[in-house]
Coordinates of C-alpha atoms in Angstrom, one line a residue:
Chain A
X30 CA -94.9 -25.9 265.6
X31 CA -96.5 -23.6 268.3
X32 CA -94.5 -23.7 271.5
X33 CA -97.0 -22.1 273.8
X34 CA -100.6 -22.0 272.7
X35 CA -103.6 -20.4 274.2
X36 CA -107.3 -20.6 273.5
X37 CA -109.4 -18.7 272.8
X38 CA -107.5 -15.8 271.2
X39 CA -110.4 -13.5 271.7
X40 CA -113.1 -13.6 274.4
X41 CA -116.0 -11.2 274.6
X42 CA -118.5 -11.8 277.4
X43 CA -120.9 -10.1 279.8
X44 CA -120.3 -9.1 283.4
X45 CA -121.0 -11.8 285.8
X46 CA -120.3 -14.7 283.5
X47 CA -117.7 -17.4 284.2
X48 CA -115.1 -18.2 281.5
X49 CA -111.9 -20.3 281.1
X50 CA -108.7 -19.8 279.1
X51 CA -106.6 -22.7 278.2
X52 CA -102.8 -22.9 277.8
X53 CA -100.6 -25.7 276.5
X54 CA -96.9 -25.9 276.0
X55 CA -95.0 -28.5 274.0
X56 CA -91.5 -27.4 275.2
X57 CA -91.2 -29.9 278.0
X58 CA -91.0 -27.1 280.5
X59 CA -91.7 -27.7 284.2
X60 CA -93.0 -24.2 285.0
X61 CA -95.9 -22.3 283.6
X62 CA -97.2 -18.8 284.3
X63 CA -100.2 -16.6 283.9
X64 CA -99.6 -12.9 283.3
X65 CA -102.1 -10.0 282.9
X66 CA -101.4 -7.0 280.6
X67 CA -103.8 -4.2 281.3
X68 CA -104.8 -1.3 279.0
X69 CA -101.7 0.6 280.1
X70 CA -99.6 -2.3 278.7
X71 CA -98.3 -3.1 282.2
X72 CA -97.5 -6.8 282.3
X73 CA -97.9 -8.4 285.7
X74 CA -97.6 -12.0 286.9
X75 CA -100.7 -13.6 288.4
X76 CA -99.7 -17.3 289.0
X77 CA -97.0 -19.8 288.5
X78 CA -97.1 -23.6 288.6
X79 CA -94.2 -26.0 288.7
X80 CA -95.0 -29.6 287.9
X81 CA -98.7 -29.1 288.6
X82 CA -98.0 -27.3 292.0
X83 CA -98.8 -23.7 292.7
X84 CA -95.6 -21.8 293.6
X85 CA -96.6 -18.2 293.0
X86 CA -99.9 -16.7 293.8
X87 CA -99.9 -12.9 293.5
X88 CA -102.6 -10.7 295.0
X89 CA -105.3 -11.8 292.6
X90 CA -109.0 -12.0 293.5
X91 CA -110.3 -15.4 294.4
X92 CA -112.5 -15.3 291.3
X93 CA -109.4 -16.3 289.4
X94 CA -108.5 -20.0 289.8
X95 CA -105.7 -21.6 287.9
X96 CA -105.7 -25.4 287.3
X97 CA -102.8 -27.5 286.1
X98 CA -103.9 -31.0 285.1
X99 CA -100.4 -31.8 284.0
X100 CA -97.1 -29.9 283.6
X101 CA -97.9 -29.2 279.9
X102 CA -101.2 -27.4 280.7
X103 CA -102.2 -24.5 282.8
X104 CA -105.8 -23.2 282.6
X105 CA -107.3 -20.1 284.1
X106 CA -110.9 -20.0 285.2
X107 CA -112.5 -16.7 286.0
X108 CA -115.8 -16.5 287.9
X109 CA -118.2 -13.6 288.0
X110 CA -116.3 -11.5 285.4
X111 CA -116.0 -7.8 286.1
X112 CA -115.3 -4.9 283.8
X113 CA -111.8 -4.5 285.3
X114 CA -110.9 -8.0 284.2
X115 CA -110.7 -6.8 280.6
X116 CA -107.1 -7.2 279.6
X117 CA -104.8 -9.4 277.6
X118 CA -103.9 -12.6 279.5
X119 CA -100.6 -14.3 278.5
X120 CA -99.5 -17.8 279.4
X121 CA -95.8 -18.5 279.6
X122 CA -93.5 -21.4 280.4
X123 CA -89.9 -21.9 281.4
X124 CA -87.5 -24.8 282.1
X125 CA -86.4 -24.4 285.7
X126 CA -88.5 -23.2 288.6
X127 CA -87.0 -20.3 290.4
X128 CA -84.2 -20.0 287.9
X129 CA -83.4 -17.4 285.3
X130 CA -84.5 -19.5 282.4
X131 CA -86.1 -17.7 279.5
X132 CA -89.8 -17.5 279.6
X133 CA -91.7 -18.2 276.4
X134 CA -95.0 -16.5 276.0
X135 CA -98.2 -17.7 274.3
X136 CA -100.0 -15.4 271.8
X137 CA -102.3 -14.0 274.5
X138 CA -106.1 -14.1 275.1
X139 CA -107.8 -10.7 274.6
X140 CA -110.7 -10.6 277.1
X141 CA -113.3 -7.9 276.9
X142 CA -116.0 -7.8 279.6
X143 CA -119.1 -5.8 278.7
Chain B
X25 CA -91.6 3.4 293.8
X26 CA -92.2 0.7 291.1
X27 CA -90.0 -2.3 291.3
X28 CA -88.9 -1.9 287.7
X29 CA -89.1 1.4 285.9
X30 CA -88.6 2.4 282.4
X31 CA -89.0 5.6 280.4
X32 CA -92.3 5.0 278.7
X33 CA -91.3 7.0 275.6
X34 CA -92.3 7.0 272.9
X35 CA -88.9 7.3 271.3
X36 CA -89.3 8.6 267.7
X37 CA -86.0 8.2 265.8
X38 CA -85.0 8.2 262.1
X39 CA -83.6 5.1 260.5
X40 CA -79.9 4.6 261.2
X41 CA -80.1 6.4 264.5
X42 CA -78.6 5.0 267.7
X43 CA -81.1 4.8 270.6
X44 CA -80.6 3.8 274.2
X45 CA -83.1 2.6 276.8
X46 CA -82.6 2.5 280.5
X47 CA -84.3 0.5 283.1
X48 CA -83.9 0.8 286.9
X49 CA -84.8 -1.8 289.5
X50 CA -85.3 -1.4 293.2
X51 CA -84.7 -4.8 294.6
X52 CA -81.0 -5.5 295.2
X53 CA -81.8 -9.3 295.4
X54 CA -82.5 -9.2 291.7
X55 CA -80.7 -12.1 290.1
X56 CA -81.3 -12.1 286.3
X57 CA -82.1 -9.5 283.8
X58 CA -83.7 -9.5 280.4
X59 CA -84.9 -7.4 277.6
X60 CA -88.0 -8.5 275.8
X61 CA -89.5 -7.0 272.7
X62 CA -93.3 -6.8 272.2
X63 CA -94.9 -5.9 268.8
X64 CA -98.3 -4.4 268.7
X65 CA -100.9 -6.9 269.8
X66 CA -98.4 -9.7 270.1
X67 CA -96.7 -11.6 272.9
X68 CA -93.4 -10.5 274.5
X69 CA -90.4 -12.3 273.0
X70 CA -87.0 -12.5 274.5
X71 CA -84.5 -10.1 272.9
X72 CA -81.5 -10.6 275.1
X73 CA -80.5 -11.8 278.5
X74 CA -78.3 -9.2 280.3
X75 CA -75.1 -10.4 281.9
X76 CA -72.8 -8.6 284.3
X77 CA -70.1 -8.3 281.8
X78 CA -72.4 -6.8 279.2
X79 CA -73.3 -8.6 276.0
X80 CA -73.8 -7.8 272.4
X81 CA -75.9 -9.4 269.7
X82 CA -75.5 -7.7 266.3
X83 CA -76.8 -4.2 266.6
X84 CA -78.0 -4.7 270.1
X85 CA -75.9 -4.2 273.2
X86 CA -77.1 -4.8 276.8
X87 CA -75.4 -3.6 279.9
X88 CA -75.9 -4.2 283.6
X89 CA -74.8 -1.9 286.4
X90 CA -75.5 -3.7 289.7
X91 CA -74.1 -0.9 291.9
X92 CA -76.5 1.6 290.4
X93 CA -79.2 -1.0 289.8
X94 CA -79.9 -0.3 286.2
X95 CA -79.8 -2.1 282.9
X96 CA -79.6 -0.6 279.5
X97 CA -80.2 -1.5 275.9
X98 CA -78.5 0.2 273.0
X99 CA -79.7 -0.3 269.4
X100 CA -77.3 0.9 266.7
X101 CA -78.3 1.6 263.1
X102 CA -81.9 1.3 263.9
X103 CA -84.2 -0.2 261.3
X104 CA -87.9 0.3 260.6
X105 CA -88.5 -3.2 261.8
X106 CA -87.1 -2.3 265.3
X107 CA -90.3 -0.4 266.0
X108 CA -91.9 -2.1 269.0
X109 CA -92.2 -1.8 272.7
X110 CA -89.1 -2.9 274.7
X111 CA -89.7 -4.4 278.1
X112 CA -87.0 -4.9 280.7
X113 CA -87.6 -7.7 283.1
X114 CA -86.0 -8.7 286.4
X115 CA -86.0 -12.1 288.1
X116 CA -85.6 -12.0 291.9
X117 CA -83.9 -14.7 294.0
X118 CA -86.4 -16.9 295.8
X119 CA -89.6 -15.7 294.0
X120 CA -90.2 -18.9 292.1
X121 CA -89.0 -17.6 288.7
X122 CA -91.4 -14.8 288.4
X123 CA -90.4 -11.9 286.2
X124 CA -91.1 -8.4 287.2
X125 CA -91.6 -6.2 284.1
X126 CA -91.1 -2.6 283.5
X127 CA -93.9 -0.7 281.8
X128 CA -92.1 -0.8 278.5
X129 CA -90.6 1.8 276.3
X130 CA -92.2 2.3 272.9
X131 CA -89.8 2.8 269.9
X132 CA -90.9 4.2 266.6
X133 CA -88.3 4.2 263.8
X134 CA -89.2 6.5 260.9
X135 CA -87.9 6.5 257.3

């Protein structure tokens, strides 16, 4: 069974479009995250939610808006896509907010903005 | 200075070699430490947590030196299947569980 799943796996779109990425975890975890991995393979956190509440919001443009309908889901909506948004976006989840619990990553969504 | 730094490599080693990766972190409030493995075009997967006393899992040994603020990963008798990028990650107290990753060290094990 897939622990952390993301859709779509690949996303190719034009500049200026709006797109969403969905994430679901079936691990019963309380905390979910969005990370961005750029072309230089640097993996950086964007957002973190605990029980549907935003607890980490890094310096990310307002065009990125996470939404957590319940603690098993964390979606990422991106408005007015730019070339620099091209990257791999990973969702992750962990069991305890603020704690050192292992984070489990989804398979990633490869976004290419043309 | 980056919060977490690793030698980007690549490290090219023959099968059976012992290879060591180092990772330094700048925030002394760092609480927990991890090594993740990332295969090409895949998600990071936890390899080991790193404890103050050091810990070993088969061919892999992780060490933490809080005084010098670095962690290390030693791989003995390397296998072809060990080829991957190894990411160190640090969790800092009070930052809501976010992991700060190093840029990763690429390892290529050759026959």
